[in-house]
Coordinates of C-alpha atoms in Angstrom, one line a residue:
X1 CA -27.8 16.6 2.0
X2 CA -26.7 20.0 3.5
X3 CA -23.2 21.4 2.9
X4 CA -22.5 20.8 6.6
X5 CA -23.4 17.1 6.2
X6 CA -21.3 16.8 3.0
X7 CA -18.3 18.2 4.9
X8 CA -18.8 15.8 7.7
X9 CA -19.1 12.8 5.4
X10 CA -15.9 13.9 3.5
X11 CA -14.1 14.2 6.8
X12 CA -15.2 10.7 7.7
X13 CA -14.3 9.3 4.3
X14 CA -10.8 10.7 4.6
X15 CA -10.1 9.8 8.2
X16 CA -8.7 6.3 9.0
X17 CA -7.1 4.3 11.7
X18 CA -4.1 3.7 9.4
X19 CA -2.8 4.9 6.1
X20 CA -0.3 2.8 4.2
X21 CA 1.8 4.0 1.3
X22 CA 2.4 1.5 -1.5
X23 CA 0.5 -1.5 -2.9
X24 CA 3.3 -3.9 -3.4
X25 CA 4.2 -6.9 -1.3
X26 CA 4.3 -4.7 1.8
X27 CA 1.2 -2.7 1.4
X28 CA -1.1 -5.5 0.3
X29 CA -0.3 -7.7 3.3
X30 CA -0.3 -4.7 5.7
X31 CA -3.8 -3.8 4.5
X32 CA -5.0 -7.4 4.9
X33 CA -3.5 -7.8 8.4
X34 CA -4.9 -4.5 9.7
X35 CA -8.3 -5.0 8.1
X36 CA -8.6 -8.5 9.7
X37 CA -7.8 -6.9 13.1
X38 CA -10.6 -4.4 12.6
X39 CA -8.6 -1.2 11.8
X40 CA -10.0 1.1 9.1
X41 CA -7.2 1.2 6.6
X42 CA -6.5 3.0 3.3
X43 CA -3.6 2.2 0.9
X44 CA -2.4 4.9 -1.5
X45 CA -0.6 3.8 -4.6
X46 CA 0.9 6.0 -7.3
X47 CA 0.6 3.4 -10.0
X48 CA -2.6 2.3 -11.7
X49 CA -2.6 -1.2 -10.2
X50 CA -1.0 -3.3 -7.4
X51 CA 2.5 -4.7 -7.7
X52 CA 4.9 -2.0 -6.5
X53 CA 8.3 -2.6 -8.2
X54 CA 6.9 -5.5 -10.1
X55 CA 4.4 -3.2 -11.8
X56 CA 7.1 -0.8 -12.8
X57 CA 10.1 -3.1 -13.6
X58 CA 9.0 -4.6 -17.0
X59 CA 12.4 -4.4 -18.7
X60 CA 13.4 -7.3 -21.0
X61 CA 14.6 -10.3 -18.9
X62 CA 13.2 -9.0 -15.7
X63 CA 12.7 -11.8 -13.2
X64 CA 13.1 -12.6 -9.6
X65 CA 16.4 -13.9 -8.3
X66 CA 14.9 -15.6 -5.3
X67 CA 13.3 -19.0 -6.0
X68 CA 9.6 -18.7 -6.7
X69 CA 8.5 -21.2 -4.0
X70 CA 9.8 -18.8 -1.3
X71 CA 9.3 -15.5 -3.1
X72 CA 5.7 -15.3 -2.0
X73 CA 3.5 -14.9 1.0
X74 CA 3.6 -17.6 3.6
X75 CA 0.9 -16.2 6.0
X76 CA -1.8 -18.2 4.3
X77 CA -1.5 -21.9 3.6
X78 CA -4.6 -21.8 1.5
X79 CA -3.0 -19.1 -0.7
X80 CA 0.2 -21.2 -0.9
X81 CA -1.7 -24.3 -2.0
X82 CA -3.8 -22.4 -4.6
X83 CA -1.0 -20.7 -6.5
X84 CA 1.5 -22.7 -8.7
X85 CA 4.7 -21.2 -10.1
X86 CA 5.8 -22.1 -13.5
X87 CA 9.6 -22.1 -13.0
X88 CA 12.5 -21.7 -10.5
X89 CA 12.9 -18.0 -11.1
X90 CA 9.6 -16.3 -12.2
X91 CA 9.4 -13.5 -14.7
X92 CA 8.1 -10.1 -13.9
X93 CA 4.7 -10.8 -15.5
X94 CA 4.1 -13.9 -13.5
X95 CA 5.0 -12.1 -10.2
X96 CA 2.6 -9.3 -11.1
X97 CA -0.1 -11.8 -11.9
X98 CA 0.5 -13.4 -8.4
X99 CA 0.1 -10.1 -6.6
X100 CA -3.0 -9.3 -8.6
X101 CA -4.4 -12.7 -7.6
X102 CA -3.7 -11.9 -4.0
X103 CA -5.4 -8.6 -4.2
X104 CA -8.5 -10.3 -5.8
X105 CA -8.5 -13.2 -3.4
X106 CA -8.6 -11.0 -0.3
X107 CA -10.7 -8.3 -1.9
X108 CA -8.0 -5.7 -1.2
X109 CA -8.7 -3.2 -4.1
X110 CA -11.7 -1.7 -2.4
X111 CA -9.4 -0.1 0.2
X112 CA -6.7 1.0 -2.2
X113 CA -6.7 4.3 -4.1
X114 CA -4.6 4.0 -7.3
X115 CA -3.0 6.8 -9.3
X116 CA -2.5 8.9 -6.2
X117 CA 0.9 9.9 -4.8
X118 CA 1.2 11.1 -1.2
X119 CA 3.4 14.2 -1.2
X120 CA 3.5 15.0 2.5
X121 CA 2.8 13.4 5.9
X122 CA 2.9 15.7 8.9
X123 CA 2.3 14.7 12.5
X124 CA -0.2 17.0 14.4
X125 CA 0.8 17.1 18.0
X126 CA -2.5 18.7 19.1
X127 CA -4.6 15.8 17.7
X128 CA -2.0 13.1 17.7
X129 CA -2.9 12.2 14.2
X130 CA -1.0 12.2 10.9
X131 CA -2.2 14.6 8.2
X132 CA -1.4 13.6 4.7
X133 CA -1.8 15.4 1.4
X134 CA -1.9 13.9 -2.1
X135 CA -0.5 15.3 -5.3
X136 CA -3.9 16.7 -6.2
X137 CA -4.4 18.5 -2.9
X138 CA -6.7 15.9 -1.2
X139 CA -6.1 15.8 2.6
X140 CA -6.3 12.6 4.7
X141 CA -5.9 12.0 8.4
X142 CA -4.9 8.8 10.2
X143 CA -3.8 7.7 13.7
X144 CA -1.1 5.5 12.2
X145 CA 1.1 6.2 9.3
X146 CA 2.9 3.2 7.7
X147 CA 5.3 3.3 4.8
X148 CA 5.6 0.4 2.4
X149 CA 7.6 2.1 -0.3
X150 CA 10.4 -0.5 -0.4
X151 CA 14.2 -0.1 -0.6
X152 CA 14.5 0.2 -4.4
X153 CA 11.6 2.2 -5.8
X154 CA 13.3 5.5 -6.4
X155 CA 15.0 5.2 -9.8
X156 CA 18.2 7.0 -10.5
X157 CA 19.4 8.6 -13.7
X158 CA 22.8 10.2 -13.4
X159 CA 22.9 13.9 -14.4
X160 CA 24.6 13.5 -17.7
X161 CA 25.4 16.7 -19.5
X162 CA 23.2 17.0 -22.7
X163 CA 20.6 14.5 -21.5
X164 CA 17.7 16.5 -22.9
X165 CA 19.3 16.9 -26.3
X166 CA 19.1 13.1 -27.2
X167 CA 16.8 12.7 -30.2
X168 CA 16.3 8.9 -29.9
X169 CA 14.3 6.7 -27.5
X170 CA 15.4 6.3 -23.9
X171 CA 14.1 4.2 -21.0
X172 CA 15.0 3.4 -17.4
X173 CA 14.7 -0.2 -16.4
X174 CA 12.7 0.8 -13.3
X175 CA 10.0 2.6 -15.4
X176 CA 9.6 0.5 -18.5
X177 CA 6.7 1.0 -20.8
X178 CA 3.8 -1.4 -20.9
X179 CA 4.0 -1.9 -24.7
X180 CA 6.8 -3.9 -26.2
X181 CA 9.9 -1.9 -27.0
X182 CA 11.4 -2.7 -30.4
X183 CA 15.1 -3.2 -30.6
X184 CA 15.3 -4.7 -34.0
X185 CA 17.4 -2.8 -36.5
X186 CA 18.5 -0.3 -33.8
X187 CA 21.9 0.6 -32.2
X188 CA 21.2 0.4 -28.5
X189 CA 23.3 1.6 -25.6
X190 CA 22.8 0.1 -22.1
X191 CA 24.4 2.1 -19.3
X192 CA 25.0 0.0 -16.2
X193 CA 25.8 -3.6 -15.4
X194 CA 24.1 -4.1 -12.1
X195 CA 21.2 -6.6 -11.7
X196 CA 18.8 -5.0 -14.2
X197 CA 21.6 -4.5 -16.7
X198 CA 22.8 -8.1 -16.4
X199 CA 19.3 -9.4 -16.8
X200 CA 18.4 -7.2 -19.8
X201 CA 21.6 -7.2 -21.8
X202 CA 21.4 -10.9 -23.1
X203 CA 17.8 -10.3 -24.2
X204 CA 18.4 -7.0 -25.9
X205 CA 21.4 -8.4 -27.7
X206 CA 19.3 -11.1 -29.4
X207 CA 17.2 -8.4 -31.1
X208 CA 19.3 -5.3 -31.5
X209 CA 21.3 -4.5 -34.6
X210 CA 24.1 -3.6 -32.3
X211 CA 24.4 -3.4 -28.5
X212 CA 26.9 -1.2 -26.7
X213 CA 27.3 -1.9 -23.0
X214 CA 28.7 1.0 -21.1
X215 CA 30.2 -0.5 -17.9
X216 CA 31.7 1.4 -15.1
X217 CA 32.1 -1.4 -12.6
X218 CA 31.9 -5.1 -13.5
X219 CA 29.7 -7.4 -11.5
X220 CA 30.0 -10.8 -9.9
X221 CA 27.4 -12.9 -11.5
X222 CA 26.7 -16.6 -11.1
X223 CA 24.3 -18.8 -13.2
X224 CA 20.7 -18.9 -12.2
X225 CA 20.1 -22.3 -13.8
X226 CA 16.4 -21.5 -14.3
X227 CA 14.1 -24.3 -15.3
X228 CA 10.4 -25.2 -15.4
X229 CA 9.0 -27.0 -12.4
X230 CA 7.5 -30.4 -12.9
X231 CA 4.4 -31.6 -11.2
X232 CA 6.1 -33.8 -8.7
X233 CA 8.3 -31.0 -7.4
X234 CA 5.2 -28.8 -7.0
X235 CA 3.4 -31.6 -5.1
X236 CA 6.4 -32.0 -2.7
X237 CA 6.7 -28.3 -2.2
X238 CA 3.1 -27.8 -1.3
X239 CA 3.2 -30.8 1.0
X240 CA 6.2 -29.2 2.8
X241 CA 4.6 -25.8 3.3
X242 CA 5.0 -25.7 7.1
X243 CA 8.7 -26.7 7.0
X244 CA 9.5 -24.2 4.2
X245 CA 7.8 -21.5 6.2
X246 CA 9.8 -22.4 9.3
X247 CA 13.2 -22.6 7.5
X248 CA 12.9 -19.3 5.7
X249 CA 11.8 -17.5 8.8
X250 CA 14.6 -18.9 10.9
X251 CA 17.3 -18.6 8.3
X252 CA 20.1 -16.0 7.8
X253 CA 18.6 -14.4 4.7
X254 CA 15.2 -15.9 4.2
X255 CA 16.3 -18.6 1.8
X256 CA 16.2 -22.4 1.9
X257 CA 19.8 -23.1 0.9
X258 CA 22.0 -23.9 3.9
X259 CA 25.7 -23.5 4.5
X260 CA 27.4 -26.2 2.5
X261 CA 30.5 -26.3 4.6
X262 CA 30.7 -25.0 8.1
X263 CA 34.4 -24.2 7.8
X264 CA 36.7 -21.6 6.3
X265 CA 37.4 -21.7 2.6
X266 CA 41.1 -21.7 3.6
X267 CA 40.8 -25.0 5.4
X268 CA 40.4 -26.9 2.1
X269 CA 43.2 -27.3 -0.3
X270 CA 42.9 -25.8 -3.8
X271 CA 41.6 -29.0 -5.5
X272 CA 38.9 -29.7 -2.9
X273 CA 37.9 -26.0 -2.7
X274 CA 37.5 -25.9 -6.5
X275 CA 35.2 -28.9 -6.4
X276 CA 33.1 -27.4 -3.7
X277 CA 32.7 -24.1 -5.7
X278 CA 31.9 -26.1 -8.8
X279 CA 29.0 -27.9 -7.0
X280 CA 27.3 -24.6 -6.1
X281 CA 28.1 -23.1 -9.5
X282 CA 26.4 -26.0 -11.2
X283 CA 23.4 -25.9 -8.9
X284 CA 22.9 -22.2 -9.6
X285 CA 21.3 -19.5 -7.5
X286 CA 22.6 -17.6 -4.5
X287 CA 23.9 -20.8 -2.8
X288 CA 27.4 -19.9 -4.2
X289 CA 27.9 -17.4 -1.4
X290 CA 27.1 -20.1 1.2
X291 CA 29.8 -22.5 0.1
X292 CA 31.9 -21.6 3.1
X293 CA 31.2 -19.9 6.4
X294 CA 33.7 -17.0 6.2
X295 CA 33.3 -15.6 2.7
X296 CA 32.0 -12.3 4.0
X297 CA 34.3 -11.8 6.9
X298 CA 37.7 -13.1 5.8
X299 CA 39.3 -11.2 2.9
X300 CA 41.5 -14.2 2.0
X301 CA 38.6 -16.6 1.9
X302 CA 36.6 -14.1 -0.1
X303 CA 39.4 -13.9 -2.7
X304 CA 39.1 -17.7 -3.3
X305 CA 35.5 -17.3 -4.3
X306 CA 36.2 -14.1 -6.4
X307 CA 39.0 -15.8 -8.2
X308 CA 36.8 -18.8 -9.0
X309 CA 34.2 -16.5 -10.7
X310 CA 36.9 -14.7 -12.6
X311 CA 38.3 -18.0 -13.9
X312 CA 34.8 -18.8 -15.2
X313 CA 34.7 -15.5 -17.1
X314 CA 38.0 -16.4 -18.7
X315 CA 36.6 -19.8 -19.7
X316 CA 33.4 -18.2 -21.1
X317 CA 34.5 -15.0 -22.9
X318 CA 36.6 -15.6 -26.0
X319 CA 38.3 -12.2 -26.3
X320 CA 40.9 -12.0 -23.4
X321 CA 40.7 -8.2 -23.4
X322 CA 36.9 -8.2 -23.0
X323 CA 37.2 -11.0 -20.3
X324 CA 39.7 -8.9 -18.4
X325 CA 37.3 -5.9 -18.4
X326 CA 34.5 -8.1 -17.1
X327 CA 36.4 -9.3 -14.0
X328 CA 35.5 -7.6 -10.7
X329 CA 38.3 -6.9 -8.3
X330 CA 36.4 -5.9 -5.1
X331 CA 35.1 -8.3 -2.5
X332 CA 32.6 -10.9 -3.8
X333 CA 29.0 -10.3 -2.5
X334 CA 30.0 -7.0 -0.8
X335 CA 28.1 -5.5 -3.7
X336 CA 24.8 -7.2 -4.4
X337 CA 25.6 -10.4 -6.3
X338 CA 23.6 -11.1 -9.4
X339 CA 22.2 -14.2 -11.0
X340 CA 22.2 -14.5 -14.8
X341 CA 21.3 -16.5 -17.9
X342 CA 24.0 -16.4 -20.5
X343 CA 25.3 -13.0 -19.5
X344 CA 29.0 -13.5 -20.0
X345 CA 28.3 -15.6 -23.2
X346 CA 26.6 -12.5 -24.6
X347 CA 30.0 -10.8 -25.1
X348 CA 30.9 -13.5 -27.6
X349 CA 28.3 -12.1 -30.0
X350 CA 29.6 -10.0 -33.0
X351 CA 26.8 -7.4 -32.4
X352 CA 27.9 -6.6 -28.8
X353 CA 30.6 -4.1 -27.8
X354 CA 31.7 -3.6 -24.2
X355 CA 32.8 0.0 -23.4
X356 CA 34.8 0.6 -20.3
X357 CA 33.6 4.0 -18.9
X358 CA 35.8 3.6 -15.8
X359 CA 38.9 4.5 -17.9
X360 CA 37.0 6.6 -20.4
X361 CA 34.0 8.2 -18.5
X362 CA 30.8 9.3 -20.2
X363 CA 31.3 13.0 -21.1
X364 CA 27.9 13.8 -22.4
X365 CA 24.7 12.6 -24.1
X366 CA 24.6 14.0 -27.6
X367 CA 21.6 14.4 -30.0
X368 CA 22.7 11.3 -31.8
X369 CA 24.1 9.2 -29.0
X370 CA 26.7 9.3 -26.4
X371 CA 30.3 10.6 -26.1
X372 CA 33.0 9.3 -23.7
X373 CA 36.3 11.0 -23.1
X374 CA 37.7 8.8 -25.9
X375 CA 35.0 8.2 -28.5
X376 CA 31.5 9.0 -29.7
X377 CA 28.8 6.3 -30.2
X378 CA 25.8 6.7 -32.5
X379 CA 22.7 5.4 -30.8
X380 CA 19.1 5.0 -31.6
X381 CA 18.1 4.1 -28.1
X382 CA 19.6 4.4 -24.6
X383 CA 18.6 2.1 -21.7
X384 CA 19.5 3.4 -18.3
X385 CA 20.2 0.4 -16.1
X386 CA 21.5 2.8 -13.5
X387 CA 19.7 1.5 -10.4
X388 CA 18.0 3.3 -7.6
X389 CA 18.5 5.7 -4.8
X390 CA 18.2 2.9 -2.2
X391 CA 17.2 2.7 1.4
X392 CA 16.5 6.4 2.2
X393 CA 15.6 7.6 -1.3
X394 CA 12.0 6.4 -1.4
X395 CA 11.3 7.9 2.0
X396 CA 12.8 11.2 1.2
X397 CA 10.5 11.6 -1.8
X398 CA 7.7 12.2 0.8
X399 CA 7.8 15.2 3.0
X400 CA 7.5 13.3 6.3
X401 CA 7.5 15.5 9.4
X402 CA 7.2 14.4 13.1
X403 CA 7.3 16.4 16.3
X404 CA 8.2 20.1 16.1
X405 CA 7.7 19.9 12.3
X406 CA 11.1 18.3 11.9
X407 CA 11.4 16.3 8.7
X408 CA 12.8 12.8 8.5
X409 CA 15.3 14.1 6.0
X410 CA 16.4 16.8 8.5
X411 CA 16.6 14.3 11.4
X412 CA 18.8 12.0 9.3
X413 CA 20.8 15.0 7.9
X414 CA 20.0 13.9 4.4
X415 CA 21.3 10.4 5.1
X416 CA 24.6 10.4 7.2
X417 CA 22.7 10.6 10.5
X418 CA 20.2 7.9 9.6
X419 CA 19.1 6.0 12.8
X420 CA 16.0 4.0 13.5
X421 CA 14.8 1.6 16.2
X422 CA 14.8 -1.9 14.7
X423 CA 14.4 -0.4 11.2
X424 CA 10.7 -0.1 12.1
X425 CA 10.3 3.2 14.0
X426 CA 11.8 6.6 14.7
X427 CA 12.2 8.8 17.8
X428 CA 10.2 12.0 17.2
X429 CA 7.8 10.3 14.8
X430 CA 4.9 8.9 16.9
X431 CA 2.6 6.2 15.5
X432 CA 4.8 5.9 12.3
X433 CA 6.1 2.6 11.2
X434 CA 8.3 1.6 8.3
X435 CA 8.1 -1.8 6.5
X436 CA 11.6 -2.8 5.4
X437 CA 13.1 0.5 6.7
X438 CA 16.8 1.4 7.0
X439 CA 18.6 -0.7 9.6
X440 CA 16.4 -3.7 9.1
X441 CA 17.8 -6.9 7.3
X442 CA 15.4 -6.6 4.4
X443 CA 17.7 -5.5 1.6
X444 CA 20.0 -8.5 2.3
X445 CA 17.2 -11.0 2.4
X446 CA 14.5 -12.7 0.4
X447 CA 12.4 -9.7 0.8
X448 CA 8.9 -11.2 1.2
X449 CA 10.1 -13.1 4.3
X450 CA 11.2 -9.8 5.9
X451 CA 8.1 -8.0 4.8
X452 CA 5.9 -10.6 6.5
X453 CA 7.8 -10.3 9.7
X454 CA 7.5 -6.5 9.7
X455 CA 3.8 -6.5 8.9
X456 CA 3.0 -9.1 11.5
X457 CA 5.1 -7.3 14.2
X458 CA 3.4 -3.9 13.3
X459 CA 0.0 -5.5 13.3
X460 CA 0.5 -7.1 16.7
X461 CA 1.9 -3.9 18.1
X462 CA -1.1 -1.9 17.0
X463 CA -3.5 -4.4 18.6
X464 CA -1.5 -4.1 21.8
X465 CA -1.7 -0.3 21.7
X466 CA -5.5 -0.5 21.1
X467 CA -6.1 -3.1 23.9
X468 CA -4.1 -1.0 26.4
X469 CA -5.8 2.3 25.7
X470 CA -2.6 3.9 24.3
X471 CA -2.8 7.0 22.2
X472 CA 0.7 7.1 20.8
X473 CA 3.7 4.8 20.6
X474 CA 7.1 6.3 19.9
X475 CA 10.7 4.9 19.8
X476 CA 12.9 6.2 22.5
X477 CA 16.0 8.1 21.4
X478 CA 18.3 6.0 23.5
X479 CA 16.8 2.8 22.1
X480 CA 17.3 4.2 18.6
X481 CA 20.9 5.1 19.3
X482 CA 21.6 1.7 20.8
X483 CA 20.1 -0.1 17.8
X484 CA 21.9 2.0 15.2
X485 CA 25.2 1.5 17.1
X486 CA 24.6 -2.3 17.1
X487 CA 23.9 -2.2 13.4
X488 CA 27.1 -0.4 12.6
X489 CA 29.2 -2.7 14.8
X490 CA 27.8 -5.9 13.2
X491 CA 28.3 -4.4 9.7
X492 CA 31.9 -3.4 10.5
X493 CA 32.7 -7.0 11.3
X494 CA 32.0 -7.9 7.7
X495 CA 33.3 -7.0 4.2
X496 CA 30.1 -5.2 3.3
X497 CA 31.4 -1.9 4.6
X498 CA 34.7 -2.3 2.7
X499 CA 33.2 -1.9 -0.8
X500 CA 31.3 0.9 -2.5
X501 CA 27.8 -0.1 -3.5
X502 CA 24.2 1.0 -3.5
X503 CA 24.0 -0.6 -0.1
X504 CA 25.9 2.4 1.3
X505 CA 24.8 5.0 -1.3
X506 CA 27.9 5.0 -3.4
X507 CA 25.9 4.8 -6.6
X508 CA 24.3 8.2 -6.1
X509 CA 26.5 11.2 -6.8
X510 CA 26.8 13.4 -3.7
X511 CA 24.9 11.0 -1.5
X512 CA 26.4 10.6 2.0
X513 CA 27.9 7.1 2.6
X514 CA 26.4 4.9 5.3
X515 CA 25.7 1.2 5.5
X516 CA 22.0 1.0 6.5
X517 CA 21.3 -2.7 6.7
X518 CA 21.2 -5.0 9.7
X519 CA 23.5 -7.9 8.7
X520 CA 22.8 -10.1 11.7
X521 CA 20.3 -12.2 9.8
X522 CA 16.5 -12.4 9.5
X523 CA 16.2 -15.2 12.0
X524 CA 18.2 -13.5 14.7
X525 CA 16.4 -10.2 13.9
X526 CA 13.0 -11.9 14.3
X527 CA 14.1 -13.1 17.8
X528 CA 15.2 -9.6 18.8
X529 CA 11.9 -8.0 17.6
X530 CA 9.9 -10.7 19.4
X531 CA 11.8 -10.1 22.6
X532 CA 11.0 -6.4 22.4
X533 CA 7.3 -7.1 22.0
X534 CA 7.4 -9.7 24.8
X535 CA 8.8 -7.1 27.2
X536 CA 5.9 -4.8 26.6
X537 CA 7.5 -3.1 23.6
X538 CA 10.7 -2.3 25.3
X539 CA 12.4 0.8 23.9
X540 CA 9.2 2.6 23.1
X541 CA 7.3 5.3 25.1
X542 CA 3.6 5.5 25.3
X543 CA 1.0 8.2 25.8
X544 CA -2.3 6.9 27.3
X545 CA -5.8 7.9 26.1
X546 CA -7.1 8.7 29.6
X547 CA -4.4 11.0 30.9
X548 CA -2.3 11.8 27.9
X549 CA 0.5 11.0 30.2
X550 CA 3.7 9.7 28.7
X551 CA 4.8 6.3 30.0
X552 CA 8.3 5.0 29.5

């Protein structure tokens, strides 16, 4: 083979119809969908295997808080019938096994390159193709560029003074080692009481010599009530595949639980309301937030739910001072609610100490532990359960540039000017699509349901583009402005925007605030997206292959 032939072959090998970033739930299905439609597709994954966040998040107690029978793909009934979940809320290991099974079943690995991180993706206006470069300098081109990086894949470690001086072990829950971490005989500090903290704290406490929990903001947590599935439940579930698929896709948040009472919490007297809350508390899961129809729009109704949870903390935690510190005071569910197993009970253990770093902030990490403004704690290990730079963070880790070499980060002004069309596309970035992007409902939903909707919509769109001889498809600026305005208006009608959370970037020091999630519901969102497609992809402009003429 001559050098010219080698160069030609290399060019062909690195040129695709579509490049997808990430091999989690999003990337795997996007690859399958496009490959089935005849598009040459390559997925790039920074990790050594499939799984996305479920490959990285191996911390103790890590499990899904969506019920397993709906936290999976629904695009294939055959797949749904083949796989059997062991319990209501599956552990990380089981979810990863499921995604590995999917990759094997559909022979996806042959089109995935592992251990490769895409550093940049630049749109070439002369060729109308995306040029991507990997960490090792390899260059790739594609007509379509699709991100499947998720909302919560960019882990956050606050910039504590003295961090590098710590002589013990430290871990972040989002990047946990594959080998078992030994807590026995150690003084462990967990910083953070969000979802990963609340899941890991009870497990670590069972092993550690002593556990110090450094809490800035307490969380609303309700019981998961996890339990193994019996064979009859599995049989009924598989028999109801079509109905489960329909219900989740038409629902508000991609779940099966329905609104218990289609009335305000204030319409019931105290006794009846307590009974209704107790029913959902006993049932477990996220159904608690669906007890009444106005918990996220009426502050007074919300307070009834919040006070019920606070009363449960009083009942559970023996030390009144500790119980008081564990009680949230903000709006229930305006921060992401959490499901737990024996979380509040853990504070009754003699080897667990709760440290309030709201009143006594962490001053520095020391060689031997951690120092607050009031005391110093000797630690052998620190676990950072400090969450993620959500929504925009994973996208900003890639240098994405559209027309006129303007980066996505520049367009969004680092976050405060974030605007998209449907959470799927961006004006100025032709032939680029985002799975579960900002201003989609994904982060407030059972995510696989939202992922499937996005993947199927993108797949249908690319087939339409191919069939109509279209070279580029791009969101119109006016459509983007209208959608972003609609997202803000809907969000402002709720309590979500009235509380600081990772939803609006408040967990990241210096990050501009902005609520970047569509709260109108996944079922309603699906209808909107379907209407856009039915009207010939209204809100998009096209450039045809024949004339390179832009069509609005």
